Amino acid sequence: MYDQSFNFISISKVLRKNDFYLKPWLRNPLAKDTEIETAVDRSNSGYESYSFLESSILRGKNVYRIPAFSHELVLRKIDKNLRKAKPLYSPSRDTIIANLRALIAESAQFKVYRLDIKSFYESFEIPHVLSTIFNIKSLSPQTKKHIKDIIGHHNSVGSLGIPRGMALSATLSEIVMSSFDASIKSMPGVYFYSRYVDDIIIITGGDEHSKQFIAKISKLLPPGLHLNNKKQELCSAPDSSGYKKNQQPEMPLLFSFEYLGYSFTVYEPPEKNGSREVILDIADSKVKKIKTRLTKAYLDYCKTRNFELLEMRMKFLTSNFSVLDINRGGYRLAGIFHNYHRIDEGRSKALDALDEYLRLATTSSFGKVFDRFFCSTTALQRRRLLTFSFKRGFSERNYFHFNRSQFKAIRECWQYA
């Protein structure tokens, strides 16, 4: 049986390999044991009225972090106990996109609902969260008390809901939302349902009244949560099984939408009883984000004149690399290909648009920003920057390695852009 106690052995088991890379002093056995013992002492003392979180603002929201490593170990143990007591199935972003594309390609009638939950983490009502957690019979009383004290103290200082940014909060939210997820999946006429944190997509048979359906979804949300009316999108597709092309030069566009960083563009099938054509590309919102990062990199160069750093940033934006996954431990692949590997490369407008923006940003002196950059670089430097390409980085799977200090320096000028 799984050990839910907070003793030296069980706490030591939540250490990760990358901890010893990020915190080299842990390689000293005495220092490592001291951190574990401090974590055990804190778990025995509890968190009632004890403050250990630091907050910062990210995109207008308070995001919380745990500065003391010993506290991080305790929270990892709490999270592990919770996940063992209440196993969760969370399909990956890649799996969701693949399944969604396959279903939309079917020629049947359907409706696609894109919904968003407003202020997700901040809106949970704590009594309901705690009631849900305390009803998990296989969860130890000590773990339940730790969760109660941590959330209770978070709210006692004026913060709302559960702390955004913590792995424990993500687990808590998924457990509380699990009954909502199950209810939507079991609704008559729902063929596909996926929720990625606060981002919801539902595909139905299309016979329902749309406004009534959305109202029903809203009523099923846990206490405190509400749909964001400004971020609702509805797309409809008729039964295309008997569709005839009628000699049209291009297949008629049905609709398009964005989900999880991809844009979906859906066309009627090219022939009767055929599948619809679904073109995947990088979402416009992500293209805009990449352009913003490129612009900020050029602006920062105008201040520092550090061309080596600028080139590293261009490698980062246009290529692929491995990145440390703090929540899961270890590394994962990321970059222009790995983040968007399901796009239709030969028909991608986004890759062409990014390369064109790179060309204009580098060679044009139009506008205040690019005029400053043009005047701050030599022709040779601009030629070197033009050797970078988003399209080539995608198709050739170019890889670069960045050490920890380089990775930090690369991201400094973006401020989460």
CSV table of C-alpha atoms in Angstrom, one decimal:
chain,number,residue,atom,x,y,z
A,1,MET,CA,0.0,0.0,0.0
A,2,TYR,CA,1.2,3.5,-0.8
A,3,ASP,CA,2.8,5.3,2.1
A,4,GLN,CA,1.1,8.7,2.6
A,5,SER,CA,3.1,9.6,5.8
A,6,PHE,CA,5.6,12.5,5.8
A,7,ASN,CA,8.7,10.8,7.1
A,8,PHE,CA,12.3,11.0,5.9
A,9,ILE,CA,12.1,8.1,3.5
A,10,SER,CA,8.8,9.2,1.9
A,11,ILE,CA,9.9,12.8,1.5
A,12,SER,CA,13.2,11.7,0.0
A,13,LYS,CA,11.3,9.9,-2.7
A,14,VAL,CA,9.9,13.1,-4.2
A,15,LEU,CA,13.4,14.3,-5.1
A,16,ARG,CA,14.0,14.5,-8.8
A,17,LYS,CA,17.1,14.1,-10.9
A,18,ASN,CA,16.9,17.7,-12.1
A,19,ASP,CA,16.9,19.0,-8.5
A,20,PHE,CA,20.6,18.1,-8.3
A,21,TYR,CA,21.3,20.0,-11.5
A,22,LEU,CA,19.3,23.1,-10.5
A,23,LYS,CA,20.6,23.0,-6.9
A,24,PRO,CA,24.2,21.7,-7.0
A,25,TRP,CA,24.5,21.9,-3.3
A,26,LEU,CA,22.1,19.0,-2.9
A,27,ARG,CA,24.9,16.7,-4.2
A,28,ASN,CA,26.3,17.1,-0.7
A,29,PRO,CA,24.6,14.3,1.3
A,30,LEU,CA,24.6,16.4,4.5
A,31,ALA,CA,22.9,19.4,2.7
A,32,LYS,CA,20.4,17.1,1.1
A,33,ASP,CA,19.5,15.3,4.4
A,34,THR,CA,19.2,18.7,6.1
A,35,GLU,CA,16.6,19.8,3.5
A,36,ILE,CA,14.6,16.6,3.9
A,37,GLU,CA,14.7,16.8,7.7
A,38,THR,CA,13.5,20.5,7.5
A,39,ALA,CA,10.7,19.3,5.2
A,40,VAL,CA,9.7,16.6,7.7
A,41,ASP,CA,9.7,19.1,10.6
A,42,ARG,CA,7.5,21.5,8.7
A,43,SER,CA,5.1,18.7,7.7
A,44,ASN,CA,4.8,17.8,11.4
A,45,SER,CA,4.3,21.4,12.5
A,46,GLY,CA,1.7,22.0,9.7
A,47,TYR,CA,0.8,25.1,7.7
A,48,GLU,CA,-1.9,26.6,9.8
A,49,SER,CA,-1.4,30.4,9.7
A,50,TYR,CA,2.1,29.8,8.2
A,51,SER,CA,3.1,31.9,5.1
A,52,PHE,CA,5.5,30.3,2.7
A,53,LEU,CA,4.3,31.6,-0.8
A,54,GLU,CA,5.7,34.4,-2.8
A,55,SER,CA,3.6,36.0,-5.6
A,56,SER,CA,4.3,38.0,-8.7
A,57,ILE,CA,2.0,39.4,-11.5
A,58,LEU,CA,1.8,37.6,-14.8
A,59,ARG,CA,-0.6,38.8,-17.4
A,60,GLY,CA,-2.6,40.6,-14.8
A,61,LYS,CA,-2.9,37.6,-12.5
A,62,ASN,CA,-1.2,36.8,-9.2
A,63,VAL,CA,1.1,33.7,-9.7
A,64,TYR,CA,2.6,32.0,-6.7
A,65,ARG,CA,5.9,30.2,-6.2
A,66,ILE,CA,7.6,28.4,-3.3
A,67,PRO,CA,11.1,29.9,-2.6
A,68,ALA,CA,12.1,27.4,0.1
A,69,PHE,CA,13.1,24.0,-1.3
A,70,SER,CA,12.0,22.2,1.9
A,71,HIS,CA,8.5,23.6,1.4
A,72,GLU,CA,8.6,22.5,-2.2
A,73,LEU,CA,9.3,18.9,-1.1
A,74,VAL,CA,6.4,18.9,1.3
A,75,LEU,CA,4.0,20.2,-1.4
A,76,ARG,CA,5.3,17.6,-3.9
A,77,LYS,CA,4.5,14.9,-1.3
A,78,ILE,CA,1.0,16.3,-0.7
A,79,ASP,CA,0.4,16.4,-4.5
A,80,LYS,CA,1.7,12.8,-4.9
A,81,ASN,CA,-0.6,11.6,-2.1
A,82,LEU,CA,-3.5,13.3,-3.7
A,83,ARG,CA,-2.8,11.8,-7.1
A,84,LYS,CA,-2.4,8.4,-5.7
A,85,ALA,CA,-5.7,8.6,-3.7
A,86,LYS,CA,-7.6,10.1,-6.7
A,87,PRO,CA,-6.0,9.1,-10.0
A,88,LEU,CA,-6.7,11.5,-12.9
A,89,TYR,CA,-6.6,10.9,-16.6
A,90,SER,CA,-5.4,13.9,-18.5
A,91,PRO,CA,-4.8,13.4,-22.2
A,92,SER,CA,-1.9,15.3,-23.7
A,93,ARG,CA,-2.3,18.4,-25.8
A,94,ASP,CA,-1.0,16.4,-28.8
A,95,THR,CA,-3.6,13.6,-28.2
A,96,ILE,CA,-6.4,16.1,-27.9
A,97,ILE,CA,-5.4,17.8,-31.2
A,98,ALA,CA,-5.1,14.5,-33.1
A,99,ASN,CA,-8.5,13.2,-31.9
A,100,LEU,CA,-10.2,16.6,-32.6
A,101,ARG,CA,-8.9,16.7,-36.1
A,102,ALA,CA,-10.0,13.2,-36.9
A,103,LEU,CA,-13.6,13.8,-35.6
A,104,ILE,CA,-14.0,17.1,-37.4
A,105,ALA,CA,-13.0,15.4,-40.7
A,106,GLU,CA,-16.1,13.2,-40.5
A,107,SER,CA,-18.8,14.3,-43.0
A,108,ALA,CA,-21.6,14.2,-40.4
A,109,GLN,CA,-23.5,17.2,-39.1
A,110,PHE,CA,-22.1,18.7,-35.9
A,111,LYS,CA,-21.5,21.9,-33.8
A,112,VAL,CA,-18.3,22.9,-32.2
A,113,TYR,CA,-18.4,24.9,-29.0
A,114,ARG,CA,-15.3,26.8,-27.8
A,115,LEU,CA,-15.8,27.9,-24.2
A,116,ASP,CA,-13.6,29.5,-21.6
A,117,ILE,CA,-13.9,29.6,-17.8
A,118,LYS,CA,-13.4,33.1,-16.3
A,119,SER,CA,-10.7,33.6,-13.7
A,120,PHE,CA,-10.3,29.8,-13.3
A,121,TYR,CA,-8.1,29.4,-10.3
A,122,GLU,CA,-9.3,32.5,-8.5
A,123,SER,CA,-13.0,31.6,-8.7
A,124,PHE,CA,-13.1,28.2,-6.9
A,125,GLU,CA,-15.2,28.4,-3.7
A,126,ILE,CA,-13.0,27.0,-1.0
A,127,PRO,CA,-15.8,25.2,1.0
A,128,HIS,CA,-16.6,23.2,-2.1
A,129,VAL,CA,-12.9,22.5,-2.8
A,130,LEU,CA,-12.3,21.2,0.7
A,131,SER,CA,-15.5,19.2,0.8
A,132,THR,CA,-14.5,17.5,-2.4
A,133,ILE,CA,-11.0,16.7,-1.0
A,134,PHE,CA,-12.3,15.6,2.4
A,135,ASN,CA,-14.7,13.2,0.7
A,136,ILE,CA,-11.7,11.2,-0.7
A,137,LYS,CA,-11.7,8.3,1.7
A,138,SER,CA,-8.3,7.0,0.8
A,139,LEU,CA,-6.5,10.3,1.4
A,140,SER,CA,-4.8,10.5,4.8
A,141,PRO,CA,-6.1,13.0,7.5
A,142,GLN,CA,-2.6,14.7,7.6
A,143,THR,CA,-2.7,15.4,3.9
A,144,LYS,CA,-6.2,16.7,4.1
A,145,LYS,CA,-5.2,19.0,7.0
A,146,HIS,CA,-2.2,20.3,5.1
A,147,ILE,CA,-4.4,21.2,2.1
A,148,LYS,CA,-7.0,22.9,4.3
A,149,ASP,CA,-4.3,25.0,6.1
A,150,ILE,CA,-2.5,26.0,2.9
A,151,ILE,CA,-5.6,27.1,1.1
A,152,GLY,CA,-7.1,28.6,4.2
A,153,HIS,CA,-4.0,30.8,4.9
A,154,HIS,CA,-3.9,31.8,1.2
A,155,ASN,CA,-7.5,33.1,1.5
A,156,SER,CA,-7.0,34.6,5.0
A,157,VAL,CA,-4.6,37.2,3.5
A,158,GLY,CA,-7.1,38.3,1.0
A,159,SER,CA,-6.2,36.0,-2.0
A,160,LEU,CA,-9.1,34.4,-3.8
A,161,GLY,CA,-9.6,30.7,-4.8
A,162,ILE,CA,-6.6,28.4,-5.0
A,163,PRO,CA,-3.0,29.7,-5.6
A,164,ARG,CA,-2.3,30.0,-9.4
A,165,GLY,CA,1.0,28.6,-10.5
A,166,MET,CA,1.4,25.7,-8.1
A,167,ALA,CA,1.4,22.0,-9.2
A,168,LEU,CA,-0.8,21.2,-6.2
A,169,SER,CA,-3.4,23.8,-7.3
A,170,ALA,CA,-3.5,22.2,-10.8
A,171,THR,CA,-4.2,18.8,-9.2
A,172,LEU,CA,-6.8,20.3,-6.9
A,173,SER,CA,-8.6,22.0,-9.8
A,174,GLU,CA,-8.6,18.8,-11.9
A,175,ILE,CA,-10.1,16.8,-9.0
A,176,VAL,CA,-12.9,19.4,-8.4
A,177,MET,CA,-13.6,19.6,-12.1
A,178,SER,CA,-13.7,15.8,-12.6
A,179,SER,CA,-17.5,15.6,-11.9
A,180,PHE,CA,-18.2,18.5,-14.3
A,181,ASP,CA,-16.1,16.7,-17.0
A,182,ALA,CA,-18.0,13.5,-16.5
A,183,SER,CA,-21.4,15.2,-16.6
A,184,ILE,CA,-20.6,16.9,-20.0
A,185,LYS,CA,-19.2,13.7,-21.5
A,186,SER,CA,-22.4,11.8,-20.6
A,187,MET,CA,-24.8,14.5,-22.0
A,188,PRO,CA,-26.9,13.2,-24.9
A,189,GLY,CA,-25.6,14.3,-28.3
A,190,VAL,CA,-22.1,15.1,-27.1
A,191,TYR,CA,-19.6,13.3,-29.3
A,192,PHE,CA,-16.3,14.9,-28.1
A,193,TYR,CA,-15.4,16.9,-25.0
A,194,SER,CA,-12.0,18.2,-23.9
A,195,ARG,CA,-10.9,20.7,-21.2
A,196,TYR,CA,-7.4,21.9,-21.0
A,197,VAL,CA,-7.4,23.9,-17.7
A,198,ASP,CA,-10.0,26.6,-18.4
A,199,ASP,CA,-10.2,26.0,-22.2
A,200,ILE,CA,-13.2,23.9,-23.2
A,201,ILE,CA,-14.1,22.4,-26.6
A,202,ILE,CA,-17.3,20.3,-27.2
A,203,ILE,CA,-18.6,18.7,-30.3
A,204,THR,CA,-22.3,17.7,-30.5
A,205,GLY,CA,-24.6,16.2,-33.1
A,206,GLY,CA,-25.9,19.7,-33.8
A,207,ASP,CA,-29.6,19.2,-33.1
A,208,GLU,CA,-29.6,21.1,-29.7
A,209,HIS,CA,-30.6,24.7,-29.2
A,210,SER,CA,-27.2,26.4,-28.8
A,211,LYS,CA,-28.0,29.0,-26.2
A,212,GLN,CA,-29.9,26.5,-24.0
A,213,PHE,CA,-27.0,24.1,-24.3
A,214,ILE,CA,-24.4,26.7,-23.2
A,215,ALA,CA,-26.7,27.7,-20.3
A,216,LYS,CA,-26.9,24.0,-19.3
A,217,ILE,CA,-23.1,23.8,-19.4
A,218,SER,CA,-22.8,26.9,-17.2
A,219,LYS,CA,-25.1,25.5,-14.6
A,220,LEU,CA,-23.0,22.3,-14.3
A,221,LEU,CA,-19.9,24.2,-13.4
A,222,PRO,CA,-18.6,23.9,-9.8
A,223,PRO,CA,-19.7,26.7,-7.4
A,224,GLY,CA,-18.0,30.0,-8.1
A,225,LEU,CA,-17.0,29.2,-11.7
A,226,HIS,CA,-18.6,31.0,-14.7
A,227,LEU,CA,-18.2,30.9,-18.4
A,228,ASN,CA,-16.5,33.9,-20.0
A,229,ASN,CA,-19.1,35.3,-22.4
A,230,LYS,CA,-16.5,37.2,-24.3
A,231,LYS,CA,-14.6,34.1,-25.2
A,232,GLN,CA,-17.4,31.9,-26.6
A,233,GLU,CA,-17.3,30.6,-30.2
A,234,LEU,CA,-19.8,28.4,-32.1
A,235,CYS,CA,-19.1,26.7,-35.4
A,236,SER,CA,-21.7,24.6,-37.3
A,237,ALA,CA,-21.2,22.0,-40.1
A,238,PRO,CA,-24.1,20.4,-42.1
A,239,ASP,CA,-24.3,16.8,-43.1
A,240,SER,CA,-21.8,16.6,-46.0
A,241,SER,CA,-22.2,13.0,-46.9
A,242,GLY,CA,-24.1,13.9,-50.0
A,243,TYR,CA,-22.1,17.0,-50.9
A,244,LYS,CA,-21.4,17.6,-54.6
A,245,LYS,CA,-18.5,19.8,-55.7
A,246,ASN,CA,-20.4,21.3,-58.6
A,247,GLN,CA,-17.2,22.0,-60.5
A,248,GLN,CA,-16.1,24.7,-58.1
A,249,PRO,CA,-12.4,25.5,-58.4
A,250,GLU,CA,-11.9,25.4,-54.6
A,251,MET,CA,-13.6,23.5,-51.8
A,252,PRO,CA,-16.0,25.8,-49.9
A,253,LEU,CA,-14.7,26.9,-46.5
A,254,LEU,CA,-17.0,25.8,-43.6
A,255,PHE,CA,-15.4,27.5,-40.6
A,256,SER,CA,-12.2,28.0,-38.7
A,257,PHE,CA,-11.3,28.3,-35.1
A,258,GLU,CA,-8.3,28.1,-32.7
A,259,TYR,CA,-7.6,25.6,-30.0
A,260,LEU,CA,-4.5,24.9,-27.9
A,261,GLY,CA,-2.1,26.9,-30.1
A,262,TYR,CA,-3.4,25.5,-33.4
A,263,SER,CA,-5.8,27.0,-36.0
A,264,PHE,CA,-8.3,24.6,-37.6
A,265,THR,CA,-9.6,25.5,-41.1
A,266,VAL,CA,-12.3,23.1,-42.3
A,267,TYR,CA,-13.5,22.6,-45.9
A,268,GLU,CA,-16.3,20.6,-47.4
A,269,PRO,CA,-15.1,17.2,-48.7
A,270,PRO,CA,-13.7,17.2,-52.3
A,271,GLU,CA,-16.2,14.4,-53.4
A,272,LYS,CA,-19.4,12.8,-52.3
A,273,ASN,CA,-19.1,10.6,-49.1
A,274,GLY,CA,-15.6,11.8,-48.6
A,275,SER,CA,-14.0,13.3,-45.5
A,276,ARG,CA,-13.8,17.0,-44.9
A,277,GLU,CA,-10.4,18.6,-45.3
A,278,VAL,CA,-9.0,19.9,-42.0
A,279,ILE,CA,-5.9,22.1,-42.4
A,280,LEU,CA,-3.9,22.7,-39.2
A,281,ASP,CA,-1.6,25.7,-38.8
A,282,ILE,CA,-0.1,27.7,-36.0
A,283,ALA,CA,-2.8,29.8,-34.3
A,284,ASP,CA,-2.8,33.6,-35.1
A,285,SER,CA,-2.4,34.3,-31.4
A,286,LYS,CA,0.8,32.3,-31.2
A,287,VAL,CA,2.1,33.9,-34.4
A,288,LYS,CA,1.5,37.3,-32.8
A,289,LYS,CA,3.4,36.1,-29.7
A,290,ILE,CA,6.4,35.0,-31.7
A,291,LYS,CA,6.5,38.3,-33.6
A,292,THR,CA,6.3,40.2,-30.3
A,293,ARG,CA,9.3,38.2,-29.0
A,294,LEU,CA,11.3,38.9,-32.2
A,295,THR,CA,10.6,42.6,-31.9
A,296,LYS,CA,11.5,42.7,-28.3
A,297,ALA,CA,14.8,40.9,-29.1
A,298,TYR,CA,15.6,43.5,-31.7
A,299,LEU,CA,14.7,46.3,-29.3
A,300,ASP,CA,16.9,44.8,-26.5
A,301,TYR,CA,19.8,44.6,-29.0
A,302,CYS,CA,19.5,48.4,-29.6
A,303,LYS,CA,20.1,48.9,-25.9
A,304,THR,CA,22.9,46.3,-25.3
A,305,ARG,CA,24.5,45.9,-28.7
A,306,ASN,CA,25.0,42.3,-27.7
A,307,PHE,CA,24.8,40.6,-31.1
A,308,GLU,CA,25.8,37.2,-29.7
A,309,LEU,CA,22.8,37.2,-27.4
A,310,LEU,CA,20.5,38.4,-30.3
A,311,GLU,CA,21.7,35.4,-32.4
A,312,MET,CA,21.0,33.0,-29.5
A,313,ARG,CA,17.5,34.5,-29.3
A,314,MET,CA,17.0,33.9,-33.0
A,315,LYS,CA,18.1,30.3,-32.7
A,316,PHE,CA,15.7,29.9,-29.8
A,317,LEU,CA,12.7,31.3,-31.8
A,318,THR,CA,13.4,29.5,-35.1
A,319,SER,CA,14.7,26.2,-34.0
A,320,ASN,CA,14.2,23.3,-31.5
A,321,PHE,CA,15.7,22.5,-28.1
A,322,SER,CA,15.1,20.7,-24.8
A,323,VAL,CA,13.6,22.5,-21.9
A,324,LEU,CA,13.4,21.6,-18.2
A,325,ASP,CA,9.9,20.7,-17.1
A,326,ILE,CA,9.8,21.9,-13.5
A,327,ASN,CA,6.4,20.2,-12.6
A,328,ARG,CA,7.1,16.8,-14.1
A,329,GLY,CA,10.9,16.7,-13.7
A,330,GLY,CA,13.3,16.0,-16.5
A,331,TYR,CA,13.4,17.5,-19.9
A,332,ARG,CA,11.0,17.8,-22.9
A,333,LEU,CA,11.5,18.8,-26.5
A,334,ALA,CA,10.2,22.2,-27.5
A,335,GLY,CA,10.6,24.7,-30.3
A,336,ILE,CA,9.0,25.6,-33.7
A,337,PHE,CA,8.6,22.0,-34.8
A,338,HIS,CA,7.9,20.2,-31.5
A,339,ASN,CA,5.4,22.8,-30.4
A,340,TYR,CA,3.4,22.6,-33.6
A,341,HIS,CA,4.4,19.4,-35.3
A,342,ARG,CA,0.8,18.6,-36.4
A,343,ILE,CA,0.5,21.6,-38.8
A,344,ASP,CA,0.3,20.9,-42.5
A,345,GLU,CA,3.8,22.1,-43.4
A,346,GLY,CA,3.3,22.5,-47.1
A,347,ARG,CA,0.2,24.7,-46.6
A,348,SER,CA,1.3,26.7,-43.6
A,349,LYS,CA,0.6,30.4,-44.0
A,350,ALA,CA,2.0,31.0,-40.5
A,351,LEU,CA,5.5,29.8,-41.2
A,352,ASP,CA,5.6,32.0,-44.3
A,353,ALA,CA,4.2,35.0,-42.4
A,354,LEU,CA,6.9,34.5,-39.7
A,355,ASP,CA,9.7,34.4,-42.2
A,356,GLU,CA,8.4,37.4,-44.0
A,357,TYR,CA,8.2,39.3,-40.7
A,358,LEU,CA,11.8,38.3,-39.9
A,359,ARG,CA,12.9,39.6,-43.3
A,360,LEU,CA,11.0,42.9,-42.9
A,361,ALA,CA,12.2,43.4,-39.3
A,362,THR,CA,15.8,42.8,-40.3
A,363,THR,CA,16.0,44.8,-43.6
A,364,SER,CA,13.4,47.5,-43.3
A,365,SER,CA,14.1,50.9,-41.7
A,366,PHE,CA,10.4,51.7,-41.6
A,367,GLY,CA,9.0,52.7,-38.2
A,368,LYS,CA,10.7,53.8,-35.0
A,369,VAL,CA,11.7,50.3,-33.8
A,370,PHE,CA,13.1,48.9,-37.0
A,371,ASP,CA,14.8,52.2,-38.0
A,372,ARG,CA,16.7,52.1,-34.7
A,373,PHE,CA,17.6,48.5,-35.3
A,374,PHE,CA,18.7,49.1,-38.9
A,375,CYS,CA,20.9,52.0,-37.8
A,376,SER,CA,22.4,49.9,-35.0
A,377,THR,CA,23.5,46.9,-37.2
A,378,THR,CA,25.9,46.4,-40.0
A,379,ALA,CA,25.0,44.8,-43.4
A,380,LEU,CA,27.0,41.7,-42.4
A,381,GLN,CA,25.1,41.4,-39.1
A,382,ARG,CA,21.7,41.7,-41.0
A,383,ARG,CA,22.8,39.0,-43.5
A,384,ARG,CA,23.7,36.7,-40.6
A,385,LEU,CA,20.2,37.2,-39.1
A,386,LEU,CA,18.6,36.5,-42.5
A,387,THR,CA,20.2,33.0,-42.4
A,388,PHE,CA,17.6,32.1,-39.8
A,389,SER,CA,14.2,30.7,-40.9
A,390,PHE,CA,11.1,29.5,-39.1
A,391,LYS,CA,10.2,27.4,-42.1
A,392,ARG,CA,13.6,25.8,-42.3
A,393,GLY,CA,13.8,25.3,-38.6
A,394,PHE,CA,10.5,23.4,-38.8
A,395,SER,CA,11.3,21.3,-41.9
A,396,GLU,CA,14.9,20.5,-41.1
A,397,ARG,CA,14.2,20.0,-37.4
A,398,ASN,CA,17.2,22.2,-36.4
A,399,TYR,CA,18.4,21.7,-32.8
A,400,PHE,CA,20.5,23.9,-30.5
A,401,HIS,CA,21.6,23.4,-26.9
A,402,PHE,CA,21.3,26.2,-24.4
A,403,ASN,CA,22.7,25.8,-20.9
A,404,ARG,CA,20.8,27.2,-17.9
A,405,SER,CA,22.5,30.6,-17.9
A,406,GLN,CA,22.0,31.0,-21.7
A,407,PHE,CA,18.3,30.0,-21.4
A,408,LYS,CA,17.8,32.6,-18.6
A,409,ALA,CA,19.5,35.3,-20.7
A,410,ILE,CA,17.5,34.5,-23.8
A,411,ARG,CA,14.2,34.9,-22.0
A,412,GLU,CA,15.0,38.0,-20.0
A,413,CYS,CA,13.9,40.6,-22.5
A,414,TRP,CA,10.5,39.0,-23.1
A,415,GLN,CA,8.9,39.3,-19.7
A,416,TYR,CA,6.5,36.4,-20.4
A,417,ALA,CA,5.7,37.8,-23.9
